[in-house]
Amino acid sequence: MASELPSTLGALRASVSAGRVPRRSVRDEIRENLIARLRNGQTMFPGIIGYDETVVPQIVNAVLSRHNFILLGLRGQAKSRILRAMTDLLDPSIPVVPGCEIHDDPLAPLCSACRARIASEGDGLPVAWLPRDARFVEKLATPDVTIADMIGDLDPIKAARASLQLSDELTMHYGLLPRAHRGIFAINELPDLAGKIQVGLFNILQEGDVQIKGYPVRLRLDVLLVFSANPEDYTARGKIITPLKDRIGSEIRTHYPATRHHAMAITAQEAWLDRGKGADVDIPDFVREVVEEVAFQARQDSKIDKRSGVSQRLPISLLENVVSNAERRALLGDEPVVVPRITDIYAALPAITGKFELEYEGELRGADNVARDVIRNAVSNVFGGYFGSADLRQVTEWFDLGGTLQIDDTLDARSLLARAAEVQGLKDLIRYAGVRPNAEPPMQAAAVDFVLEGLYAQKKITRSDEFQYQATEQPRRPARPAATESIEDFQMPGQKKKYYN
Ligand SMILES: [Zn+2]
């Protein structure tokens, strides 16, 4: 195919007039390629999960409308990823003047260097083909971004010496936006861009003219502009200049996964879990579910700042760290399979605490404690789903009668199962976790750990920070001799001494 592409200006001109090579604006190009995808029933954004009925149709409409658009959403909602995926809607390659920094169209060059080359070389001018990946330019907006970074800079002495009416581009150092000419320019966190730069962007969009150091520069660029922003920053007064806002055709809201099922699919796709040879990783579903539920619980926790959100990167990093804790245990215990447990989630606090901002109440409690509370709520929730119909009394009674069990996240599977065997009825419960009685010991151990952690999360038993499980109350006396114990002395658990009379 590549060899059939015209390689000179003359051949290109012939191909274009014969309709073999399309010539159109970037927005028309993206629109037409998108229409072809819709007709063929192709997936619009492979790897983007959970947006099929919400975000994707709105992006499709924006593209069909030839709009510049902005994605508004909290962190970790795949905004940058979607913007990058827009590249797939470009043609595989387009003809350019070789060596031109702004990828000039050989049939309509903007820069004077290219115009001069065409004047001297004519139809013999070589034509290069630029692949679509090279047509995406991305910038994270920060307050210190300058006009020079974004649009370009002039050498004022040269410009004055040339005494040009419209400053000649010969003297211009191109910024990012001109380098995105004939492609897509993505600006992440648009509100962080200084007002002056927003004005510059707007002028380029609107008029194709911009002033640099007082000299007017003409740049009729062909660019699809796409942006992302935190919704609160974007709507805050004075953050975005109104004329620029007006030029953004569509505002599209992103969101966190609506269901645990979608969230698990995203995490499974993004997390690094296949640890290569020698580490056979088998993650129980209930561990995946709790990891995901941690993010859901964190997003609705009043101690965690909702305005900044809880990124989908939390469950992704968390699951990686959970697998690593299990990997470490398997290495120490020389176990053949790496099977993560619920207690590994508590060991993975470092993957959680940096992923959210705390409210004042949360700061008082401390990030680690907030994270532990969130995990515990997540375990309780998932445990309820698995063990709703299970009879847990036999196990809780064993603890109520004074039994204690010491387990920690480094204990190998066989030792854990040996200790757990003392607790009557405990091993029978693992089937509720979806684990067969003849499963590999590490999988059985993970299920036992889930039962214990579930009972702890639901406050049916308690445990110390060192993972010693015991009854929530002091062991009951086997039989209470009613006559000998004065009712006045009876103490309610967790309360001050109460007198009944
Ligand atoms: Zn050029």
Short mmCIF file of C-alpha atoms and ligand atoms in Angstrom, two decimals:
data_model
loop_
_atom_site.label_atom_id
_atom_site.label_comp_id
_atom_site.label_asym_id
_atom_site.label_seq_id
_atom_site.Cartn_x
_atom_site.Cartn_y
_atom_site.Cartn_z
CA MET A 1 0.00 0.00 0.00
CA ALA A 2 2.69 2.46 1.06
CA SER A 3 4.50 2.03 -2.25
CA GLU A 4 1.34 3.04 -4.11
CA LEU A 5 1.14 6.37 -2.32
CA PRO A 6 2.24 9.29 -4.52
CA SER A 7 5.75 10.39 -3.72
CA THR A 8 5.94 13.67 -5.63
CA LEU A 9 3.80 16.77 -5.69
CA GLY A 10 2.82 16.13 -9.32
CA ALA A 11 1.71 12.56 -8.61
CA LEU A 12 -0.16 13.72 -5.50
CA ARG A 13 -2.00 16.38 -7.48
CA ALA A 14 -3.07 13.74 -10.01
CA SER A 15 -4.20 11.32 -7.26
CA VAL A 16 -6.21 14.01 -5.52
CA SER A 17 -7.99 15.10 -8.67
CA ALA A 18 -8.73 11.46 -9.52
CA GLY A 19 -10.24 11.04 -6.04
CA ARG A 20 -7.73 8.39 -4.98
CA VAL A 21 -6.35 10.56 -2.18
CA PRO A 22 -8.93 12.46 -0.12
CA ARG A 23 -8.31 16.09 0.68
CA ARG A 24 -10.38 17.53 3.49
CA SER A 25 -10.16 19.25 6.85
CA VAL A 26 -9.23 17.27 9.96
CA ARG A 27 -12.77 17.45 11.27
CA ASP A 28 -14.23 16.17 8.02
CA GLU A 29 -11.65 13.41 7.94
CA ILE A 30 -12.54 12.28 11.48
CA ARG A 31 -16.24 12.62 10.77
CA GLU A 32 -16.06 10.52 7.62
CA ASN A 33 -13.96 7.82 9.26
CA LEU A 34 -16.37 7.71 12.17
CA ILE A 35 -19.34 7.37 9.81
CA ALA A 36 -17.59 4.43 8.16
CA ARG A 37 -17.11 2.80 11.57
CA LEU A 38 -20.74 3.32 12.51
CA ARG A 39 -21.84 1.77 9.21
CA ASN A 40 -19.61 -1.26 9.78
CA GLY A 41 -20.77 -1.66 13.36
CA GLN A 42 -17.19 -1.36 14.63
CA THR A 43 -16.37 -0.66 18.27
CA MET A 44 -15.83 3.06 18.58
CA PHE A 45 -13.27 3.10 21.40
CA PRO A 46 -11.80 -0.34 22.06
CA GLY A 47 -10.74 -0.70 25.70
CA ILE A 48 -13.05 2.05 26.99
CA ILE A 49 -15.45 0.19 29.29
CA GLY A 50 -18.76 1.33 30.73
CA TYR A 51 -19.32 4.38 28.53
CA ASP A 52 -21.25 2.72 25.71
CA GLU A 53 -24.58 4.28 26.63
CA THR A 54 -23.41 7.54 28.14
CA VAL A 55 -20.15 9.12 27.02
CA VAL A 56 -19.56 7.40 23.69
CA PRO A 57 -22.83 8.49 22.00
CA GLN A 58 -22.11 12.10 23.02
CA ILE A 59 -18.60 11.97 21.57
CA VAL A 60 -20.01 10.50 18.37
CA ASN A 61 -22.48 13.38 18.17
CA ALA A 62 -19.71 15.92 18.78
CA VAL A 63 -17.62 14.42 15.98
CA LEU A 64 -20.59 14.28 13.62
CA SER A 65 -21.20 17.96 14.44
CA ARG A 66 -17.50 18.75 13.74
CA HIS A 67 -17.20 20.24 17.20
CA ASN A 68 -14.20 21.00 19.33
CA PHE A 69 -15.18 19.33 22.56
CA ILE A 70 -14.30 19.07 26.23
CA LEU A 71 -14.55 16.10 28.57
CA LEU A 72 -15.58 17.14 32.06
CA GLY A 73 -14.87 14.66 34.79
CA LEU A 74 -13.04 13.81 37.97
CA ARG A 75 -9.64 12.21 37.96
CA GLY A 76 -9.24 8.69 36.72
CA GLN A 77 -12.26 8.65 34.43
CA ALA A 78 -10.28 7.79 31.28
CA LYS A 79 -10.50 11.32 29.87
CA SER A 80 -6.95 11.47 28.49
CA ARG A 81 -7.32 7.98 27.19
CA ILE A 82 -10.43 8.86 25.20
CA LEU A 83 -8.75 11.96 23.79
CA ARG A 84 -5.79 9.85 22.66
CA ALA A 85 -8.15 7.29 21.14
CA MET A 86 -9.46 10.00 18.81
CA THR A 87 -6.25 9.39 16.83
CA ASP A 88 -7.75 6.10 15.60
CA LEU A 89 -10.31 8.11 13.66
CA LEU A 90 -7.63 9.76 11.53
CA ASP A 91 -6.55 8.42 8.15
CA PRO A 92 -3.65 5.98 8.34
CA SER A 93 -1.38 8.63 6.81
CA ILE A 94 -1.55 12.00 5.07
CA PRO A 95 0.76 13.68 2.54
CA VAL A 96 3.08 16.34 3.95
CA VAL A 97 6.00 18.45 2.81
CA PRO A 98 8.99 16.49 4.13
CA GLY A 99 10.82 18.19 6.98
CA CYS A 100 8.17 20.83 7.62
CA GLU A 101 7.67 21.35 11.37
CA ILE A 102 3.98 22.04 10.95
CA HIS A 103 3.30 19.18 8.54
CA ASP A 104 2.29 21.44 5.69
CA ASP A 105 -0.09 20.21 3.04
CA PRO A 106 1.98 20.06 -0.17
CA LEU A 107 -1.05 21.44 -2.03
CA ALA A 108 -1.59 24.39 0.35
CA PRO A 109 1.48 25.10 2.50
CA LEU A 110 1.24 27.69 5.26
CA CYS A 111 4.89 28.34 5.94
CA SER A 112 7.07 30.44 3.69
CA ALA A 113 9.82 27.81 3.62
CA CYS A 114 7.47 25.28 2.04
CA ARG A 115 6.07 27.86 -0.37
CA ALA A 116 9.61 28.69 -1.44
CA ARG A 117 10.43 25.01 -1.97
CA ILE A 118 7.37 24.47 -4.13
CA ALA A 119 8.18 27.54 -6.16
CA SER A 120 11.65 26.18 -6.91
CA GLU A 121 10.99 22.41 -7.15
CA GLY A 122 7.50 22.44 -8.67
CA ASP A 123 5.79 19.10 -9.29
CA GLY A 124 9.04 17.29 -8.56
CA LEU A 125 8.84 18.22 -4.87
CA PRO A 126 9.02 15.01 -2.85
CA VAL A 127 5.98 14.19 -0.71
CA ALA A 128 6.23 12.36 2.62
CA TRP A 129 3.42 10.44 4.36
CA LEU A 130 2.80 11.21 7.99
CA PRO A 131 1.29 8.37 10.10
CA ARG A 132 -1.69 9.19 12.29
CA ASP A 133 0.14 8.63 15.58
CA ALA A 134 2.34 11.61 14.72
CA ARG A 135 -0.73 13.83 14.38
CA PHE A 136 -1.69 13.93 18.03
CA VAL A 137 -0.22 16.62 20.28
CA GLU A 138 -1.01 16.65 23.98
CA LYS A 139 -0.33 19.22 26.65
CA LEU A 140 -1.08 19.25 30.36
CA ALA A 141 -2.09 22.82 31.13
CA THR A 142 -0.27 24.50 34.01
CA PRO A 143 -0.32 28.15 35.03
CA ASP A 144 3.25 28.66 33.78
CA VAL A 145 2.55 27.66 30.16
CA THR A 146 3.46 30.60 27.93
CA ILE A 147 2.37 31.85 24.51
CA ALA A 148 5.79 30.73 23.31
CA ASP A 149 5.12 27.16 24.49
CA MET A 150 1.64 27.05 23.10
CA ILE A 151 1.73 29.08 19.91
CA GLY A 152 5.27 30.12 19.24
CA ASP A 153 7.87 32.80 19.53
CA LEU A 154 9.46 35.37 17.27
CA ASP A 155 12.87 36.86 17.17
CA PRO A 156 11.83 40.52 17.35
CA ILE A 157 15.13 41.84 15.99
CA LYS A 158 14.89 39.65 12.91
CA ALA A 159 11.24 40.56 12.52
CA ALA A 160 12.04 44.27 12.68
CA ARG A 161 14.98 43.90 10.30
CA ALA A 162 12.78 42.16 7.76
CA SER A 163 10.31 45.03 8.25
CA LEU A 164 7.43 42.82 7.43
CA GLN A 165 3.82 43.79 7.53
CA LEU A 166 2.61 40.45 8.76
CA SER A 167 5.61 38.94 10.47
CA ASP A 168 7.10 36.31 8.29
CA GLU A 169 7.01 32.77 9.65
CA LEU A 170 10.67 32.46 8.72
CA THR A 171 11.47 34.02 12.05
CA MET A 172 9.01 31.95 14.05
CA HIS A 173 9.74 29.13 16.46
CA TYR A 174 6.59 27.07 16.43
CA GLY A 175 4.84 26.14 19.65
CA LEU A 176 2.69 23.07 20.28
CA LEU A 177 -0.47 24.23 18.57
CA PRO A 178 1.09 24.88 15.14
CA ARG A 179 2.86 21.53 15.45
CA ALA A 180 -0.60 19.97 15.76
CA HIS A 181 -1.57 21.50 12.39
CA ARG A 182 -3.62 18.95 10.42
CA GLY A 183 -4.08 16.85 13.54
CA ILE A 184 -5.57 16.77 17.02
CA PHE A 185 -4.46 19.04 19.83
CA ALA A 186 -5.46 17.90 23.32
CA ILE A 187 -5.16 20.18 26.33
CA ASN A 188 -5.68 18.48 29.65
CA GLU A 189 -6.92 20.51 32.65
CA LEU A 190 -7.81 23.51 30.51
CA PRO A 191 -8.79 25.79 33.45
CA ASP A 192 -5.16 25.78 34.61
CA LEU A 193 -4.19 27.67 31.46
CA ALA A 194 -3.61 31.40 32.06
CA GLY A 195 -6.27 33.72 30.63
CA LYS A 196 -3.77 35.29 28.25
CA ILE A 197 -3.02 31.91 26.67
CA GLN A 198 -6.72 31.15 26.38
CA VAL A 199 -7.12 34.41 24.47
CA GLY A 200 -4.28 33.39 22.16
CA LEU A 201 -5.92 30.02 21.54
CA PHE A 202 -9.22 31.67 20.83
CA ASN A 203 -7.69 34.13 18.37
CA ILE A 204 -6.03 31.34 16.44
CA LEU A 205 -9.30 29.42 16.35
CA GLN A 206 -11.41 32.37 15.41
CA GLU A 207 -9.28 34.49 13.14
CA GLY A 208 -6.19 32.47 12.34
CA ASP A 209 -4.26 35.49 13.58
CA VAL A 210 -2.36 35.97 16.77
CA GLN A 211 -0.09 38.64 18.17
CA ILE A 212 3.28 37.57 19.39
CA LYS A 213 5.39 40.21 21.09
CA GLY A 214 3.24 42.83 19.42
CA TYR A 215 3.71 41.43 15.89
CA PRO A 216 0.67 40.01 14.18
CA VAL A 217 1.24 36.47 12.95
CA ARG A 218 -1.09 34.70 10.58
CA LEU A 219 -1.54 30.98 11.07
CA ARG A 220 -4.60 29.47 9.43
CA LEU A 221 -4.34 26.16 11.23
CA ASP A 222 -6.50 23.12 10.63
CA VAL A 223 -6.78 21.45 14.06
CA LEU A 224 -9.35 19.55 16.05
CA LEU A 225 -9.12 20.87 19.59
CA VAL A 226 -10.12 18.59 22.41
CA PHE A 227 -9.90 19.37 26.11
CA SER A 228 -10.40 17.88 29.53
CA ALA A 229 -11.19 19.53 32.84
CA ASN A 230 -12.43 18.94 36.34
CA PRO A 231 -16.10 20.02 36.20
CA GLU A 232 -15.87 22.32 39.23
CA ASP A 233 -12.79 24.10 37.92
CA TYR A 234 -14.40 24.49 34.53
CA THR A 235 -17.64 25.99 35.75
CA ALA A 236 -15.98 28.20 38.36
CA ARG A 237 -16.42 31.84 37.45
CA GLY A 238 -13.60 33.42 35.53
CA LYS A 239 -11.61 30.23 34.96
CA ILE A 240 -12.33 29.98 31.24
CA ILE A 241 -12.68 33.08 29.06
CA THR A 242 -16.19 33.19 27.65
CA PRO A 243 -15.28 33.44 23.94
CA LEU A 244 -13.17 30.29 24.23
CA LYS A 245 -15.99 28.48 26.03
CA ASP A 246 -18.28 29.52 23.19
CA ARG A 247 -15.98 27.89 20.67
CA ILE A 248 -16.11 24.54 22.44
CA GLY A 249 -19.08 22.94 20.74
CA SER A 250 -19.81 20.08 23.13
CA GLU A 251 -19.31 19.57 26.84
CA ILE A 252 -19.34 15.90 27.69
CA ARG A 253 -19.49 14.56 31.23
CA THR A 254 -17.53 11.45 32.11
CA HIS A 255 -18.23 9.32 35.18
CA TYR A 256 -16.87 6.51 37.30
CA PRO A 257 -17.96 2.96 36.47
CA ALA A 258 -21.65 2.60 37.24
CA THR A 259 -21.39 -1.03 38.27
CA ARG A 260 -18.87 -3.18 40.09
CA HIS A 261 -18.90 -5.43 37.05
CA HIS A 262 -17.70 -2.64 34.73
CA ALA A 263 -15.15 -1.53 37.28
CA MET A 264 -13.72 -5.06 37.60
CA ALA A 265 -13.40 -5.29 33.82
CA ILE A 266 -11.45 -2.01 33.70
CA THR A 267 -9.14 -3.05 36.52
CA ALA A 268 -8.56 -6.48 34.98
CA GLN A 269 -7.61 -4.77 31.74
CA GLU A 270 -5.30 -2.15 33.25
CA ALA A 271 -3.63 -3.80 36.24
CA TRP A 272 -0.30 -5.60 35.94
CA LEU A 273 -1.18 -9.02 37.26
CA ASP A 274 0.62 -11.53 35.10
CA ARG A 275 3.91 -11.77 36.97
CA GLY A 276 5.66 -13.98 34.44
CA LYS A 277 7.26 -17.37 34.82
CA GLY A 278 7.32 -18.99 38.23
CA ALA A 279 4.42 -16.92 39.53
CA ASP A 280 1.08 -18.48 38.72
CA VAL A 281 -1.40 -15.84 39.91
CA ASP A 282 -4.95 -16.96 40.73
CA ILE A 283 -7.08 -14.11 42.09
CA PRO A 284 -10.34 -15.15 43.79
CA ASP A 285 -13.37 -13.24 42.52
CA PHE A 286 -14.21 -12.09 46.02
CA VAL A 287 -10.80 -10.38 46.29
CA ARG A 288 -11.36 -8.60 42.97
CA GLU A 289 -14.80 -7.53 44.15
CA VAL A 290 -13.57 -6.15 47.46
CA VAL A 291 -10.75 -4.27 45.71
CA GLU A 292 -13.34 -2.63 43.47
CA GLU A 293 -15.74 -2.02 46.30
CA VAL A 294 -12.97 -0.11 48.11
CA ALA A 295 -13.15 2.54 45.37
CA PHE A 296 -16.97 2.61 45.46
CA GLN A 297 -16.96 3.00 49.24
CA ALA A 298 -14.26 5.67 49.11
CA ARG A 299 -16.29 7.68 46.58
CA GLN A 300 -19.23 7.85 48.96
CA ASP A 301 -17.27 8.31 52.20
CA SER A 302 -17.96 11.64 53.86
CA LYS A 303 -14.37 11.80 55.12
CA ILE A 304 -13.05 11.83 51.54
CA ASP A 305 -13.20 14.88 49.28
CA LYS A 306 -15.78 14.31 46.56
CA ARG A 307 -14.70 17.28 44.45
CA SER A 308 -11.36 15.72 43.59
CA GLY A 309 -12.83 12.24 43.31
CA VAL A 310 -11.35 8.79 43.70
CA SER A 311 -9.59 7.67 40.57
CA GLN A 312 -10.13 4.32 38.91
CA ARG A 313 -6.36 4.09 39.32
CA LEU A 314 -7.03 3.31 42.99
CA PRO A 315 -8.40 -0.21 42.43
CA ILE A 316 -5.83 -0.75 39.66
CA SER A 317 -2.84 0.08 41.90
CA LEU A 318 -4.50 -1.64 44.82
CA LEU A 319 -4.98 -4.95 43.02
CA GLU A 320 -1.35 -4.81 41.83
CA ASN A 321 -0.18 -4.28 45.37
CA VAL A 322 -2.49 -6.99 46.72
CA VAL A 323 -1.05 -9.46 44.23
CA SER A 324 2.45 -8.38 45.24
CA ASN A 325 1.76 -9.04 48.92
CA ALA A 326 0.50 -12.50 47.97
CA GLU A 327 3.51 -12.98 45.72
CA ARG A 328 5.82 -12.11 48.61
CA ARG A 329 4.04 -14.64 50.87
CA ALA A 330 4.25 -17.32 48.17
CA LEU A 331 7.99 -16.67 47.77
CA LEU A 332 8.63 -16.85 51.52
CA GLY A 333 6.48 -19.96 51.93
CA ASP A 334 7.67 -21.55 48.69
CA GLU A 335 4.11 -21.93 47.42
CA PRO A 336 3.47 -22.74 43.77
CA VAL A 337 0.44 -20.45 43.30
CA VAL A 338 -0.01 -16.82 44.21
CA VAL A 339 -3.51 -16.47 45.69
CA PRO A 340 -4.33 -13.05 47.17
CA ARG A 341 -6.41 -12.83 50.35
CA ILE A 342 -8.58 -10.13 51.89
CA THR A 343 -5.88 -9.43 54.49
CA ASP A 344 -3.54 -8.57 51.60
CA ILE A 345 -5.81 -5.59 50.94
CA TYR A 346 -5.02 -4.21 54.39
CA ALA A 347 -1.33 -4.73 53.63
CA ALA A 348 -1.76 -2.62 50.48
CA LEU A 349 -2.61 0.69 52.19
CA PRO A 350 0.27 2.42 50.34
CA ALA A 351 -1.70 1.92 47.12
CA ILE A 352 -4.78 3.59 48.62
CA THR A 353 -3.86 6.53 50.81
CA GLY A 354 -2.34 8.64 48.03
CA LYS A 355 -5.39 8.24 45.81
CA PHE A 356 -7.79 10.47 47.69
CA GLU A 357 -7.88 13.88 49.37
CA LEU A 358 -9.29 13.99 52.88
CA GLU A 359 -11.96 16.27 54.27
CA TYR A 360 -11.23 17.87 57.64
CA GLU A 361 -12.94 15.03 59.49
CA GLY A 362 -10.81 12.55 57.56
CA GLU A 363 -7.62 14.44 58.39
CA LEU A 364 -8.46 14.14 62.06
CA ARG A 365 -8.92 10.41 61.69
CA GLY A 366 -5.76 9.99 59.59
CA ALA A 367 -5.36 8.59 56.08
CA ASP A 368 -4.45 5.07 57.19
CA ASN A 369 -7.46 4.79 59.49
CA VAL A 370 -9.78 6.19 56.83
CA ALA A 371 -8.42 3.62 54.37
CA ARG A 372 -8.89 0.79 56.88
CA ASP A 373 -12.48 1.87 57.53
CA VAL A 374 -13.14 1.96 53.81
CA ILE A 375 -11.70 -1.53 53.33
CA ARG A 376 -13.75 -2.86 56.21
CA ASN A 377 -16.96 -1.43 54.76
CA ALA A 378 -16.07 -2.88 51.38
CA VAL A 379 -15.45 -6.33 52.87
CA SER A 380 -18.71 -6.17 54.80
CA ASN A 381 -20.62 -5.29 51.67
CA VAL A 382 -19.11 -8.01 49.47
CA PHE A 383 -19.25 -10.60 52.27
CA GLY A 384 -22.97 -9.92 52.64
CA GLY A 385 -23.44 -10.76 48.98
CA TYR A 386 -21.61 -14.09 49.26
CA PHE A 387 -22.68 -15.22 52.73
CA GLY A 388 -26.22 -13.82 52.96
CA SER A 389 -27.72 -17.28 53.24
CA ALA A 390 -24.92 -18.92 55.22
CA ASP A 391 -25.34 -19.96 58.83
CA LEU A 392 -22.39 -18.38 60.59
CA ARG A 393 -23.44 -19.14 64.15
CA GLN A 394 -21.29 -22.20 64.66
CA VAL A 395 -18.16 -20.17 63.94
CA THR A 396 -19.13 -17.10 65.94
CA GLU A 397 -20.10 -19.33 68.85
CA TRP A 398 -16.67 -20.94 68.82
CA PHE A 399 -15.19 -17.48 69.33
CA ASP A 400 -17.88 -16.55 71.84
CA LEU A 401 -16.84 -19.55 73.90
CA GLY A 402 -13.38 -18.06 74.20
CA GLY A 403 -11.60 -19.35 71.12
CA THR A 404 -8.93 -17.18 69.52
CA LEU A 405 -7.17 -17.56 66.20
CA GLN A 406 -3.90 -15.93 65.26
CA ILE A 407 -3.29 -15.49 61.53
CA ASP A 408 -1.36 -12.92 59.59
CA ASP A 409 -0.79 -12.04 55.97
CA THR A 410 2.59 -13.80 55.82
CA LEU A 411 1.27 -17.14 57.11
CA ASP A 412 1.52 -19.85 54.47
CA ALA A 413 -1.62 -21.64 53.33
CA ARG A 414 -1.02 -25.00 55.04
CA SER A 415 -0.30 -23.43 58.43
CA LEU A 416 -3.35 -21.20 58.07
CA LEU A 417 -5.58 -24.15 57.25
CA ALA A 418 -4.16 -26.18 60.15
CA ARG A 419 -4.96 -23.39 62.60
CA ALA A 420 -8.38 -22.80 61.05
CA ALA A 421 -9.23 -26.52 61.39
CA GLU A 422 -9.61 -25.94 65.13
CA VAL A 423 -12.59 -23.69 64.50
CA GLN A 424 -15.63 -25.90 64.12
CA GLY A 425 -17.62 -25.27 60.96
CA LEU A 426 -15.18 -22.73 59.54
CA LYS A 427 -13.91 -24.79 56.63
CA ASP A 428 -17.44 -25.83 55.67
CA LEU A 429 -18.22 -22.20 54.90
CA ILE A 430 -15.66 -21.76 52.12
CA ARG A 431 -18.11 -23.09 49.55
CA TYR A 432 -20.09 -19.86 49.97
CA ALA A 433 -16.99 -18.05 48.71
CA GLY A 434 -17.16 -20.20 45.59
CA VAL A 435 -14.20 -22.36 46.64
CA ARG A 436 -14.37 -26.16 46.44
CA PRO A 437 -13.30 -28.22 49.49
CA ASN A 438 -10.60 -29.88 47.36
CA ALA A 439 -9.21 -26.64 45.93
CA GLU A 440 -5.49 -25.89 46.19
CA PRO A 441 -4.51 -25.00 49.77
CA PRO A 442 -3.71 -21.33 48.93
CA MET A 443 -7.21 -20.91 47.47
CA GLN A 444 -8.82 -22.59 50.51
CA ALA A 445 -6.72 -20.38 52.78
CA ALA A 446 -7.92 -17.29 50.92
CA ALA A 447 -11.54 -18.38 51.40
CA VAL A 448 -11.03 -19.02 55.14
CA ASP A 449 -9.42 -15.59 55.42
CA PHE A 450 -12.48 -14.12 53.65
CA VAL A 451 -14.83 -15.74 56.16
CA LEU A 452 -12.83 -14.40 59.12
CA GLU A 453 -12.47 -10.94 57.62
CA GLY A 454 -16.15 -10.89 56.68
CA LEU A 455 -17.18 -11.76 60.24
CA TYR A 456 -14.83 -9.08 61.51
CA ALA A 457 -16.14 -6.51 59.01
CA GLN A 458 -19.71 -7.27 60.07
CA LYS A 459 -18.67 -6.99 63.72
CA LYS A 460 -19.66 -10.57 64.50
CA ILE A 461 -16.14 -11.20 65.79
CA THR A 462 -13.28 -8.82 66.43
CA ARG A 463 -9.59 -8.85 65.75
CA SER A 464 -6.49 -7.00 66.80
CA ASP A 465 -4.29 -5.11 64.35
CA GLU A 466 -2.03 -8.17 64.54
CA PHE A 467 -4.82 -10.34 63.11
CA GLN A 468 -5.79 -12.19 66.25
CA TYR A 469 -9.47 -13.02 65.88
CA GLN A 470 -11.67 -13.33 68.95
CA ALA A 471 -15.20 -12.77 70.20
CA THR A 472 -16.60 -9.25 70.16
CA GLU A 473 -17.59 -9.56 73.80
CA GLN A 474 -15.96 -11.21 76.75
CA PRO A 475 -16.65 -14.95 76.72
CA ARG A 476 -20.02 -15.78 78.23
CA ARG A 477 -20.11 -17.74 81.38
CA PRO A 478 -21.47 -21.18 80.53
CA ALA A 479 -24.52 -20.90 82.75
CA ARG A 480 -25.56 -17.88 84.67
CA PRO A 481 -26.74 -18.73 88.16
CA ALA A 482 -29.62 -16.30 88.33
CA ALA A 483 -30.05 -16.22 92.07
CA THR A 484 -26.47 -15.52 93.02
CA GLU A 485 -25.88 -12.62 90.68
CA SER A 486 -27.37 -9.34 91.71
CA ILE A 487 -29.17 -7.63 88.86
CA GLU A 488 -27.89 -4.27 90.06
CA ASP A 489 -24.35 -5.30 89.18
CA PHE A 490 -25.13 -6.44 85.66
CA GLN A 491 -23.04 -4.45 83.21
CA MET A 492 -24.20 -3.81 79.66
CA PRO A 493 -21.44 -4.40 77.13
CA GLY A 494 -19.81 -1.20 76.00
CA GLN A 495 -21.73 0.93 78.48
CA LYS A 496 -21.26 2.31 81.90
CA LYS A 497 -22.57 0.30 84.75
CA LYS A 498 -26.35 0.34 84.64
CA TYR A 499 -28.71 -0.25 87.49
CA TYR A 500 -32.15 -1.64 87.02
CA ASN A 501 -34.67 -1.12 89.73
ZN ZN B 1 5.92 24.19 5.88
#
